[in-house]
Every structure is written in structure tokens, then in C-alpha cells.
């Protein structure tokens, strides 16, 4: 083709925006972000972008040709495939580990050399590091003792279980490690990205603690080899007698362990390169020592080494205090006593007083290493557990025992057991010898082909070490005498390392080799643990650890190293290798358990991104490995297991509540999705039972022009009502189109979420953009929730300024909301004077929640105060229930029945029955009805033209005033005779005057779209052409306070003769107004001081012509009350007396 296209890069001065995670984190509005890129995550472009090590300079390449002109507008957000493939081909991912630090140190002060891509293969990159980490101090210092105590059979089972655990974990780890690129961080990265930040942080810190205590264990092993086998004379603390040797040894371990820890930490701090350079030397020592053991086994078959063991009866003697294994010796022609005689007798003379057991039994010398051909394997086949302070005895040897209860002198040169042993203890001590399988995955960035090398190298290393351990168990039992195996420190073989006695050509090969291998393992632990802590700190999931993410200029984790050394010192102070080993076993087992869990979860969920190249895995194997790890934790030490799980649980909860929110596409999120899907499908099977019913709230709020919630008290009430339980959806409606108002909707959602978090409301937020408010609210009511998890209650505020709107759309929307909730069988809660409701920090020390139960609504009125009193705000408020008795009702029986009903509901409340007798309709009621109907007539004219509206309003005004003047020209004040007993309580006030004020001169002002349940305060005075209806309140209060005073029929005729308009009133409206006035009088009288009043909300009229009157009825019903909640049931029972 003749046409060519060119790719031009951005100018060199253009900043590489993607290289800075912070700049990417705060650039959510930048349209150049890739689709699906989560800029709110941890800011790591390697995880969320299809590019690897990409920058905006690379992504911003523009195309000048014509072949792709159709896509030229999308080049900034959707790069060409050639650019993507180029970024993948140039991928390098060196971990922030020791190798990078070494290169940084080598390049300090000079020109930085470009980092070359690593080219380590399976053998050097995975196999050998795993061997070095798995083989360690337990193999050389404790495996022979474990075989001698547990026997070959139980030791074989122990080794097989532990090796099976690590093999199953390696299979799961291989599947996770080959499911994409694993950057630096190894096991922590795998677990956190598979199980989420909470599990990842908890298990990552447990793995860090395990690695740190492993360093302490290796240092203690180093000191034990140094003081017990290399230079015993270096001991600072000397035991005065045999009983104090153990305590002196522990003190020596503490002193020398602290010194060695300080030296190792200094080496790691000065330069990791020294540790890396000697890594192969340490590995060579391990391999050479193992080969020496096998060579010694082969040689022992035909030429056993000479290590005689001295026995007194069947008791093993320590070789430290004597040279000849005999009581008497011949010097010339006379018999003399030996040094052994002097240890058991009072003097060196033959007539000395000797120990009874020494006198009764003979001294025998046997070979400590009979060899593989001796048939010793049968004798060492079974276990021989010991208690602390017991003498190590040889089975099958003749012995003349002493009487039961005869004490043993600890100063005699016997080999004593230093601890009580049992199978589970031995498992805890042995398990650290199979850890270290993560060494290959930790170096994933250094490998040429990590997805091939990690499974192959790790599994081969585990197979090799398992074969070595199992064969060692059998060969140790076949070649070494049982009493020597049970002699932990080799006292019976002249203080030699027991496994060294079997080695060829010399025991010193094992001693020196094990010394250097344990030193190297300690240095590796002190190198790896701080970097693991640094990786956790830099992820930002544990806030208080962020200081440990900093270090030297080259990235060396200085502060993390300091913390690691301090924790390691705790293990040093414990001083006993056998006590430290179970501790790190717990942490490693927990880490391995969650690796298996991660693989099982990912496999069972079948997430689309779960595509590991390693195919030889199955969820059953992962589940078996997880179960085995959990069982081993409790087998080793149940109390250590509980402590480790408690630590992990506390870290988990801390990260959940205080840690940074991360979205890593982890399996737990997928598991939550699957569980939610299953639960939603189950909810679809039918509505919840009455016993399980709770208010699932849809809270309708209004936001102002800055997208801030106008009445945050509504969410405070939601929090108090829900107490964190059930479903809560906070919804709002913005007027406009989705394309134009989407940014405002996002800001509104963010504002609502912040307020929900501040008010501790756990739920969801939904902002709808609609062409008008009415449709938006209707959409929220219809579409809120998902499946069976839908709202059953709507919470909304009362539109307090509904009279002042020009088009009066607010109260129309509110009434339509009431009708829609009724049609949808939803409960409705309307809060009046919501600004007076208490916030969450407030506390009521006294008061009451009054429930006015007028009609049965399914029990909502009973349930709501019960739920409110669970919150601290309302806890000290008592509950009072009022119900209304008519003329035909027996109020005494009603009170008894209601008390019994509440008893069966298990609700404690005071009960009062209010009697409302039939009374004549007062002038106040007629006047209120007249004003309401006149207002309604005026509102109907609002849809006419401007001129028609003015003429209609003027005619109504003239007709009203003219009629009053004609019937009562002398005095337009209406005075009523008041009975004497009430005359003193109310003053004579002027009659309410209806004033129709037509304001045409007010300037216009745009207003934000309110929610149907709320109305902005202070608006309306500035709206154009607004009609205000006001009336004086003096007479109304006087009339209301009169109560049910008897009025004669002549008085009623006088009413109508003085106000003929009352004769034309709608009698249905008069009756409704009469009910509202009478109920309000009673409620105000009884509940004026109540902290909250709940009462039934009457339904809207079926005839829409009376909608405007409905709002007036509710106003009259609730006036003069501070906090009111109108409750309308959803048409079903929500509370039951049955269990």
C-alpha cells in the first residue's frame, strides 16, 4: 500500500501524568482516562489500566493519517491496538525488593544505568530459593529429636500431613500466581487482590509477623549451635548445679541473640547487596550438609561410626563428667574407682556410700550409631513421649528399679528430658521446617517467565524437600539409637550435634554448615519482612502503618526494618526455640489457609477474569488444603490459634472501619455479589412474614442549588429509626435533562453520601433527573430497590410553605405522592417541623413519645416508637398511647383491651382513652371552612388568563364583602356569648377577617425544584402575581379554647343570619374541618409537651376537586405541635402478638 500513517508523540516537556499515582487519583474529570480505569482506587495504573507501565505521553500519541479518520475523535480515550501491544512488549516489572535496592546503591552518585529485564529461570529463580527457605534450623536441630520421641510411624504421619498441606497450598498458589501478572509483594499481593483489602491486610500482617518470628527462630538456632556445639566456653551465665543449666542457657540465648540481631539488622541496613552476594554461599552450606547426611547413612551400613553410649541400667548417662564408661578400672594390679564412681558416690574409695540405683545396676556401653543394617528400625518404630525431668531410658535393657516415689538427684549425670512432649507439640515445632514455599512467588518480578516458573519450581522444591524429610525420618530411625535420638542436645555423644554424628566425613560439616545456613536464613527473614511491611504500608489500607512505607532515598525500608527488629527481639527474649516455633507456625498456617480460600473462592465464583495458566487445580483441593491448615492450627496449639485468629480479626475490622476503601476486583466482592443475587432471588419467593417486617425506607430529600441537602435532620431521623438495620434508599429529583444535568446529579449524590456517612445511615443513594418533579418522584417510588429488596415505606417532609407557591404544584405533588404510596401499598411517614427534630448527638433525658391511634393502620403507630426507643436519642422517652372513644364506645373496656393488646405485643406503654362527645360545630370551624373554600375557588382561577384571573378574584372579593355589609351593616364583628366558666380563659377577640391581597408588583425570582415533601422557607413573597390569603388569629384561638360549649338551635340560626355564606358551605368539608379542629384541640391539650407526636394520617379525597382542601385539613390537625409525624399504613399488618 502506498499510504502510510505516522505516530507522533507529545513534546518532551509534557508531563507524564500517569507516572504519578497522586495526579491520577485526583483527575477523575479528565476525559483522557481509559475506559474502566478506576481513578478512585489505590492509584496504581498497573492494576486498572490495560497498559502496563504506561504514561500519558505514550497514550497521547496522535494519528495524522487518513486510514483511521473515522476514529480520530476517540484516539485520546481509546488508543490504537499498535500502541497497546507496544506497551505490553516493553513491559518490565522489577519489584521494589532487594535487587532494585542493590542497583540503586550501586548507581548512587553516578549516572543511573537503565534497568535490564531480568532473565532468571525456574532453577535459579524459584527452585533454589524455595530449597533455601524450606530447609532450615529444624532439620538440623530438632528432626532427630522429633523422630526419637514420636517414633518413625507418627513422625512419618506428621511429615506427610505438613508436606501435604504445603503441596496443596502450592497448587492453589500456582493457580493464583499464573492468573495474570503478580508484581512485587508475592503472597500478600495475591491474597489481597483475591480476597480484598480487609483479608489481604489481615493475612499480610500475619504473614509479616510469621516471617519476623521466623527470623527470631533462626537467630536462636544460630546461638544454640554456637553455644552448645561450637564454643561452649563462650557462655556468660554459668549454672551452679544441674537444675540451673536450663535457665542459664536461656539467659545466654537472650544476650547473644540480641547481639546477633543487632549485627544482622545493621548488615541489612547498610546494604542488602551483601546479603544477596552470600545467598548462594548459605544455600551451598545447606545442600552440602544434606549430602553429608546421606553419605553418612550409606557409610554406616558397612562401617558405622564410633560413638559409644554409656548406660547405667537402662538410664542414659551424659558424657560431660567422665571419660570411661565403667565403675571400676584396673591400674596395674589394683582396682581403682573411675570418675563415674565419684559422680554417684560420696568419695573415690571403694567403701564410699553410693547412690542406690548406681549400686544395683551395671554400667553398659553400646554403639550410638549402629548403622542402617543393624535392624534398629523395629525398635524406633513407635513413640516414646516423655515428661519434663524424666531420665531418657533405653527400652529392653535390664534394670533394677527403685521403690516408687524415690526422688532422682538432678546433679547425677543422667540425660534428662527438658520438656513434656506430645504429638501436637511436635507438630507445632516441626511445621516451620516446611514453610518457605512463597520464595518463588515473592520473586515473580525477577523471572523470565513467572507463569511457567512459579508452579514448576515451587512444586518441584516441595516434592524434593518432602522426599528429603520423609527419607530422613526413616533413615534416622534406622541408623541412630533411640536414646540418642531422644537426647535433644547430644549430651550422651560428648555434646555433639546428633545429626552430625551420622554425617560423613565429619560431624563438623553439619555443625558449620547448619550454623551458616541458619545465619543466612535469619538475614533473609530480616530482609524480606520489612519489604513486606513496606508493601502493605504503601497500599494505604492500614492508616497507622503508613509511616513504615518510607525509608532511605533508594527505597530501603528503614522504619519497617526498625519495627521488624523490635518484634524479632520479642522472640529473642522468649529464648526457647521450641516456644517460638509454634508461634510462627500459626501465622504461616493462617496465610496458607487464606491462599487456599482465595483459590477456592475464585474457582467457585467462575469470575470472567479467573483464567490461570496452571490447569492442575480444583476447588476441592483448595478446600482440602484450607481445612488441613485450619486443623493444623488447632492441632499445634489451640490457644495460639485463637490468638492468631483474634489478631487477624481485629486487623480485619480495623481495615473495614478505618482503612482506605479499595476496589481490587477481589473474590470477596464477587462472593458478596453471588450471595446478594441468591438472597434477592430468595426474596422474590414471597413477601416477608409479619414477624420479619421492618420499615425499608425510601427517604425523599431536596437539594439546593449547590447540591447540598436542605434538611439533614431527615437523615438523622432515618438513622434513629433504622439503627443501621434494613434497607435505606435516599432519593432526590433534579429537574432537567440527563445530558445537561448529569454532573449536578453526581455532585448531589456525593453530597448525599457524605451526609449519610456523617449521620451513620447505611444505605444507597439515588438521584433521578426528570423533566418535572412529579414524574421523577413517581419513578423513584416505582423503581427504587432491586427485586425483592424494595422499600415498603416512604419518608418525606411536610411542605410547610405550600400556600405561597404561585402554581401550587408543591401541594399537588404531595397529594399525588400520598395517592401513589397508597396505590403501591407503601407506608408513608410525613414529618412536620422537621427542622425541630433532634440530631444524633442530642439526648432526651425525659419526655414522652405520644401515639394517637385513631384508626388501625396495621400496627405502624405501635412499631415506630418501639424502633425509635432503641436509639440513644429517644431511649429515655416513655411511650404513651392515646385512642379516641366515641359516644357508643365503652372507654373503660377499651382501655383494658388496649392494655392487654400491648402486653401481648411485648410493648411497654401508658394507655389513655380520650372521650370525644358529640358537639355542635363552632363558628371557628365554619369560618375556617369558609376561608378554605374561598381560597380553593381562587386557586381554581390560577389556570385562567391574567385578565380573567383579576376579574374573577375581584368578583369573589366584592361578593364576600358586600354580603357581609348587607346582612350586618352596623358592625362587621361577630361576637359570641361564651359561658361564664370559660369566659375568663379567653378574651374577646375580633373576628377573623378575610383579606384578599393581589400582589402584581413583586419581582420574579427563579427557585430550585423542591421535593414534593418539602418547601423552601421564605419563598413566595417574591413570586410574581401571587395571591396571599391572611387572617387574624385572635378570634380563632379564643373560639378554639372554648371547647365543646353547648349552642342552642337559635344560636345556630343566628350564625347563618349573620353569615349567610355559611349556609352555602359544603357540609362534607364542614364535617371534616370539625373533626380536624376537635382532634387538634384534644391532641394539643394532652401532648403539647411531648417530644414527638405520631398520629394517623387521613387519606386524600377520592374526588380530586377537593385536593386543595386536604392540605388545609392536615394543617389544622397538626397546628400548635412542635414535632409531628403523620403515619399512613401500607395496607398490611406489620406487628403481631405471636412469636
mmCIF file of N, CA and C in Angstrom, residues 673-745:
data_model
loop_
_atom_site.group_PDB
_atom_site.id
_atom_site.type_symbol
_atom_site.label_atom_id
_atom_site.label_comp_id
_atom_site.label_asym_id
_atom_site.label_seq_id
_atom_site.Cartn_x
_atom_site.Cartn_y
_atom_site.Cartn_z
ATOM 1 N N UNK A 673 -21.435 -10.464 45.692
ATOM 2 C CA UNK A 673 -22.392 -10.327 44.589
ATOM 3 C C UNK A 673 -23.204 -11.601 44.411
ATOM 4 N N UNK A 674 -22.527 -12.745 44.475
ATOM 5 C CA UNK A 674 -23.249 -14.011 44.334
ATOM 6 C C UNK A 674 -24.216 -14.222 45.490
ATOM 7 N N UNK A 675 -23.766 -13.898 46.708
ATOM 8 C CA UNK A 675 -24.652 -14.045 47.861
ATOM 9 C C UNK A 675 -25.847 -13.098 47.762
ATOM 10 N N UNK A 676 -25.577 -11.855 47.302
ATOM 11 C CA UNK A 676 -26.677 -10.902 47.141
ATOM 12 C C UNK A 676 -27.667 -11.382 46.089
ATOM 13 N N UNK A 677 -27.139 -11.916 45.016
ATOM 14 C CA UNK A 677 -28.026 -12.440 43.957
ATOM 15 C C UNK A 677 -28.885 -13.575 44.488
ATOM 16 N N UNK A 678 -28.259 -14.489 45.237
ATOM 17 C CA UNK A 678 -29.013 -15.611 45.799
ATOM 18 C C UNK A 678 -30.086 -15.111 46.766
ATOM 19 N N UNK A 679 -29.705 -14.150 47.622
ATOM 20 C CA UNK A 679 -30.661 -13.628 48.589
ATOM 21 C C UNK A 679 -31.810 -12.895 47.899
ATOM 22 N N UNK A 680 -31.491 -12.148 46.856
ATOM 23 C CA UNK A 680 -32.551 -11.436 46.142
ATOM 24 C C UNK A 680 -33.516 -12.406 45.474
ATOM 25 N N UNK A 681 -32.973 -13.474 44.924
ATOM 26 C CA UNK A 681 -33.851 -14.474 44.305
ATOM 27 C C UNK A 681 -34.728 -15.154 45.352
ATOM 28 N N UNK A 682 -34.180 -15.356 46.545
ATOM 29 C CA UNK A 682 -34.992 -15.938 47.605
ATOM 30 C C UNK A 682 -36.089 -14.979 48.053
ATOM 31 N N UNK A 683 -35.780 -13.692 48.078
ATOM 32 C CA UNK A 683 -36.785 -12.710 48.475
ATOM 33 C C UNK A 683 -37.929 -12.636 47.484
ATOM 34 N N UNK A 684 -37.663 -13.023 46.243
ATOM 35 C CA UNK A 684 -38.710 -12.984 45.221
ATOM 36 C C UNK A 684 -39.783 -14.032 45.467
ATOM 37 N N UNK A 685 -39.486 -15.007 46.349
ATOM 38 C CA UNK A 685 -40.434 -16.102 46.540
ATOM 39 C C UNK A 685 -41.718 -15.650 47.209
ATOM 40 N N UNK A 686 -41.694 -14.520 47.891
ATOM 41 C CA UNK A 686 -42.912 -14.036 48.528
ATOM 42 C C UNK A 686 -42.613 -12.889 49.459
ATOM 43 N N UNK A 687 -43.637 -12.182 49.899
ATOM 44 C CA UNK A 687 -43.414 -11.052 50.820
ATOM 45 C C UNK A 687 -42.952 -11.567 52.172
ATOM 46 N N UNK A 688 -42.276 -10.726 52.932
ATOM 47 C CA UNK A 688 -41.787 -11.166 54.248
ATOM 48 C C UNK A 688 -42.937 -11.387 55.217
ATOM 49 N N UNK A 689 -42.710 -12.294 56.139
ATOM 50 C CA UNK A 689 -43.697 -12.546 57.185
ATOM 51 C C UNK A 689 -43.799 -11.321 58.089
ATOM 52 N N UNK A 690 -44.928 -11.215 58.740
ATOM 53 C CA UNK A 690 -45.141 -10.061 59.614
ATOM 54 C C UNK A 690 -44.061 -9.965 60.688
ATOM 55 N N UNK A 691 -43.565 -11.112 61.167
ATOM 56 C CA UNK A 691 -42.530 -11.095 62.201
ATOM 57 C C UNK A 691 -41.218 -10.510 61.677
ATOM 58 N N UNK A 692 -40.971 -10.626 60.388
ATOM 59 C CA UNK A 692 -39.734 -10.112 59.798
ATOM 60 C C UNK A 692 -39.891 -8.725 59.190
ATOM 61 N N UNK A 693 -41.082 -8.153 59.285
ATOM 62 C CA UNK A 693 -41.308 -6.860 58.639
ATOM 63 C C UNK A 693 -40.576 -5.769 59.411
ATOM 64 N N UNK A 694 -39.907 -4.922 58.707
ATOM 65 C CA UNK A 694 -39.300 -3.723 59.271
ATOM 66 C C UNK A 694 -39.381 -2.645 58.201
ATOM 67 N N UNK A 695 -39.400 -1.388 58.601
ATOM 68 C CA UNK A 695 -39.510 -0.324 57.597
ATOM 69 C C UNK A 695 -38.264 -0.263 56.711
ATOM 70 N N UNK A 696 -38.454 -0.549 55.431
ATOM 71 C CA UNK A 696 -37.396 -0.369 54.430
ATOM 72 C C UNK A 696 -37.664 0.992 53.782
ATOM 73 N N UNK A 697 -36.831 1.947 54.102
ATOM 74 C CA UNK A 697 -37.179 3.340 53.853
ATOM 75 C C UNK A 697 -36.702 3.835 52.494
ATOM 76 N N UNK A 698 -37.563 4.582 51.832
ATOM 77 C CA UNK A 698 -37.187 5.458 50.729
ATOM 78 C C UNK A 698 -37.338 6.879 51.255
ATOM 79 N N UNK A 699 -36.229 7.553 51.462
ATOM 80 C CA UNK A 699 -36.222 8.896 52.040
ATOM 81 C C UNK A 699 -36.102 9.896 50.899
ATOM 82 N N UNK A 700 -37.101 10.765 50.762
ATOM 83 C CA UNK A 700 -37.103 11.771 49.703
ATOM 84 C C UNK A 700 -36.590 13.086 50.283
ATOM 85 N N UNK A 701 -35.474 13.546 49.760
ATOM 86 C CA UNK A 701 -34.864 14.785 50.235
ATOM 87 C C UNK A 701 -34.761 15.774 49.085
ATOM 88 N N UNK A 702 -34.565 17.030 49.438
ATOM 89 C CA UNK A 702 -34.391 18.092 48.453
ATOM 90 C C UNK A 702 -32.996 18.673 48.585
ATOM 91 N N UNK A 703 -32.388 18.978 47.476
ATOM 92 C CA UNK A 703 -31.070 19.603 47.466
ATOM 93 C C UNK A 703 -31.201 21.018 46.922
ATOM 94 N N UNK A 704 -30.322 21.903 47.400
ATOM 95 C CA UNK A 704 -30.371 23.291 46.954
ATOM 96 C C UNK A 704 -29.552 23.457 45.678
ATOM 97 N N UNK A 705 -29.324 24.698 45.305
ATOM 98 C CA UNK A 705 -28.606 24.958 44.056
ATOM 99 C C UNK A 705 -27.164 24.493 44.108
ATOM 100 N N UNK A 706 -26.591 24.346 45.315
ATOM 101 C CA UNK A 706 -25.223 23.825 45.454
ATOM 102 C C UNK A 706 -25.204 22.325 45.669
ATOM 103 N N UNK A 707 -26.332 21.658 45.440
ATOM 104 C CA UNK A 707 -26.463 20.209 45.589
ATOM 105 C C UNK A 707 -26.202 19.751 47.018
ATOM 106 N N UNK A 708 -26.560 20.569 47.996
ATOM 107 C CA UNK A 708 -26.483 20.173 49.393
ATOM 108 C C UNK A 708 -27.884 19.893 49.921
ATOM 109 N N UNK A 709 -27.998 18.924 50.812
ATOM 110 C CA UNK A 709 -29.302 18.536 51.352
ATOM 111 C C UNK A 709 -29.842 19.675 52.210
ATOM 112 N N UNK A 710 -31.095 20.043 51.981
ATOM 113 C CA UNK A 710 -31.688 21.180 52.672
ATOM 114 C C UNK A 710 -31.998 20.837 54.120
ATOM 115 N N UNK A 711 -32.548 19.661 54.362
ATOM 116 C CA UNK A 711 -32.942 19.277 55.712
ATOM 117 C C UNK A 711 -32.192 18.011 56.123
ATOM 118 N N UNK A 712 -30.979 18.146 56.662
ATOM 119 C CA UNK A 712 -30.238 16.952 57.095
ATOM 120 C C UNK A 712 -30.893 16.233 58.268
ATOM 121 N N UNK A 713 -31.809 16.915 58.991
ATOM 122 C CA UNK A 713 -32.469 16.246 60.112
ATOM 123 C C UNK A 713 -33.291 15.047 59.649
ATOM 124 N N UNK A 714 -33.684 15.062 58.375
ATOM 125 C CA UNK A 714 -34.448 13.934 57.864
ATOM 126 C C UNK A 714 -33.602 12.659 57.861
ATOM 127 N N UNK A 715 -32.307 12.801 57.567
ATOM 128 C CA UNK A 715 -31.418 11.641 57.608
ATOM 129 C C UNK A 715 -31.069 11.273 59.052
ATOM 130 N N UNK A 716 -31.033 12.262 59.927
ATOM 131 C CA UNK A 716 -30.838 11.933 61.345
ATOM 132 C C UNK A 716 -31.984 11.069 61.849
ATOM 133 N N UNK A 717 -33.210 11.458 61.487
ATOM 134 C CA UNK A 717 -34.363 10.660 61.882
ATOM 135 C C UNK A 717 -34.306 9.266 61.264
ATOM 136 N N UNK A 718 -33.825 9.187 60.027
ATOM 137 C CA UNK A 718 -33.678 7.882 59.381
ATOM 138 C C UNK A 718 -32.728 6.998 60.163
ATOM 139 N N UNK A 719 -31.603 7.556 60.568
ATOM 140 C CA UNK A 719 -30.634 6.782 61.359
ATOM 141 C C UNK A 719 -31.234 6.336 62.681
ATOM 142 N N UNK A 720 -32.004 7.206 63.329
ATOM 143 C CA UNK A 720 -32.616 6.851 64.603
ATOM 144 C C UNK A 720 -33.697 5.790 64.428
ATOM 145 N N UNK A 721 -34.358 5.826 63.305
ATOM 146 C CA UNK A 721 -35.450 4.888 63.063
ATOM 147 C C UNK A 721 -34.946 3.524 62.635
ATOM 148 N N UNK A 722 -33.827 3.509 61.896
ATOM 149 C CA UNK A 722 -33.337 2.258 61.338
ATOM 150 C C UNK A 722 -32.351 1.562 62.251
ATOM 151 N N UNK A 723 -31.557 2.349 62.998
ATOM 152 C CA UNK A 723 -30.497 1.780 63.842
ATOM 153 C C UNK A 723 -29.567 0.902 63.029
ATOM 154 N N UNK A 724 -29.321 1.298 61.765
ATOM 155 C CA UNK A 724 -28.384 0.569 60.925
ATOM 156 C C UNK A 724 -28.923 -0.715 60.344
ATOM 157 N N UNK A 725 -30.227 -0.991 60.491
ATOM 158 C CA UNK A 725 -30.791 -2.242 60.020
ATOM 159 C C UNK A 725 -31.691 -1.987 58.819
ATOM 160 N N UNK A 726 -31.809 -3.007 57.985
ATOM 161 C CA UNK A 726 -32.732 -2.926 56.874
ATOM 162 C C UNK A 726 -32.224 -2.066 55.742
ATOM 163 N N UNK A 727 -33.098 -1.834 54.785
ATOM 164 C CA UNK A 727 -32.764 -1.102 53.565
ATOM 165 C C UNK A 727 -33.091 0.373 53.729
ATOM 166 N N UNK A 728 -32.194 1.204 53.261
ATOM 167 C CA UNK A 728 -32.437 2.644 53.224
ATOM 168 C C UNK A 728 -31.990 3.165 51.864
ATOM 169 N N UNK A 729 -32.897 3.817 51.173
ATOM 170 C CA UNK A 729 -32.589 4.462 49.905
ATOM 171 C C UNK A 729 -32.895 5.946 50.064
ATOM 172 N N UNK A 730 -31.895 6.777 49.878
ATOM 173 C CA UNK A 730 -32.088 8.224 49.943
ATOM 174 C C UNK A 730 -32.167 8.726 48.515
ATOM 175 N N UNK A 731 -33.313 9.271 48.153
ATOM 176 C CA UNK A 731 -33.540 9.695 46.784
ATOM 177 C C UNK A 731 -33.815 11.182 46.684
ATOM 178 N N UNK A 732 -33.466 11.725 45.539
ATOM 179 C CA UNK A 732 -33.743 13.124 45.251
ATOM 180 C C UNK A 732 -33.980 13.262 43.762
ATOM 181 N N UNK A 733 -34.645 14.344 43.390
ATOM 182 C CA UNK A 733 -35.018 14.573 41.984
ATOM 183 C C UNK A 733 -34.491 15.931 41.557
ATOM 184 N N UNK A 734 -33.840 15.943 40.399
ATOM 185 C CA UNK A 734 -33.413 17.185 39.771
ATOM 186 C C UNK A 734 -34.202 17.370 38.487
ATOM 187 N N UNK A 735 -34.641 18.601 38.263
ATOM 188 C CA UNK A 735 -35.394 18.889 37.048
ATOM 189 C C UNK A 735 -34.435 19.227 35.922
ATOM 190 N N UNK A 736 -34.752 18.724 34.727
ATOM 191 C CA UNK A 736 -33.920 18.986 33.557
ATOM 192 C C UNK A 736 -33.780 17.732 32.729
ATOM 193 N N UNK A 737 -32.733 17.709 31.912
ATOM 194 C CA UNK A 737 -32.442 16.555 31.069
ATOM 195 C C UNK A 737 -31.187 15.878 31.572
ATOM 196 N N UNK A 738 -31.083 14.599 31.292
ATOM 197 C CA UNK A 738 -29.959 13.815 31.794
ATOM 198 C C UNK A 738 -28.638 14.293 31.207
ATOM 199 N N UNK A 739 -28.630 14.641 29.934
ATOM 200 C CA UNK A 739 -27.381 15.052 29.296
ATOM 201 C C UNK A 739 -26.868 16.367 29.876
ATOM 202 N N UNK A 740 -27.781 17.268 30.208
ATOM 203 C CA UNK A 740 -27.365 18.578 30.706
ATOM 204 C C UNK A 740 -27.065 18.575 32.195
ATOM 205 N N UNK A 741 -27.754 17.746 32.967
ATOM 206 C CA UNK A 741 -27.670 17.830 34.425
ATOM 207 C C UNK A 741 -26.951 16.655 35.078
ATOM 208 N N UNK A 742 -26.291 15.823 34.282
ATOM 209 C CA UNK A 742 -25.602 14.671 34.872
ATOM 210 C C UNK A 742 -24.500 15.083 35.852
ATOM 211 N N UNK A 743 -23.665 16.090 35.575
ATOM 212 C CA UNK A 743 -22.662 16.492 36.581
ATOM 213 C C UNK A 743 -23.287 16.958 37.895
ATOM 214 N N UNK A 744 -24.399 17.717 37.789
ATOM 215 C CA UNK A 744 -25.068 18.150 39.007
ATOM 216 C C UNK A 744 -25.602 16.953 39.796
ATOM 217 N N UNK A 745 -26.106 15.941 39.080
ATOM 218 C CA UNK A 745 -26.608 14.745 39.765
ATOM 219 C C UNK A 745 -25.479 14.012 40.476
#
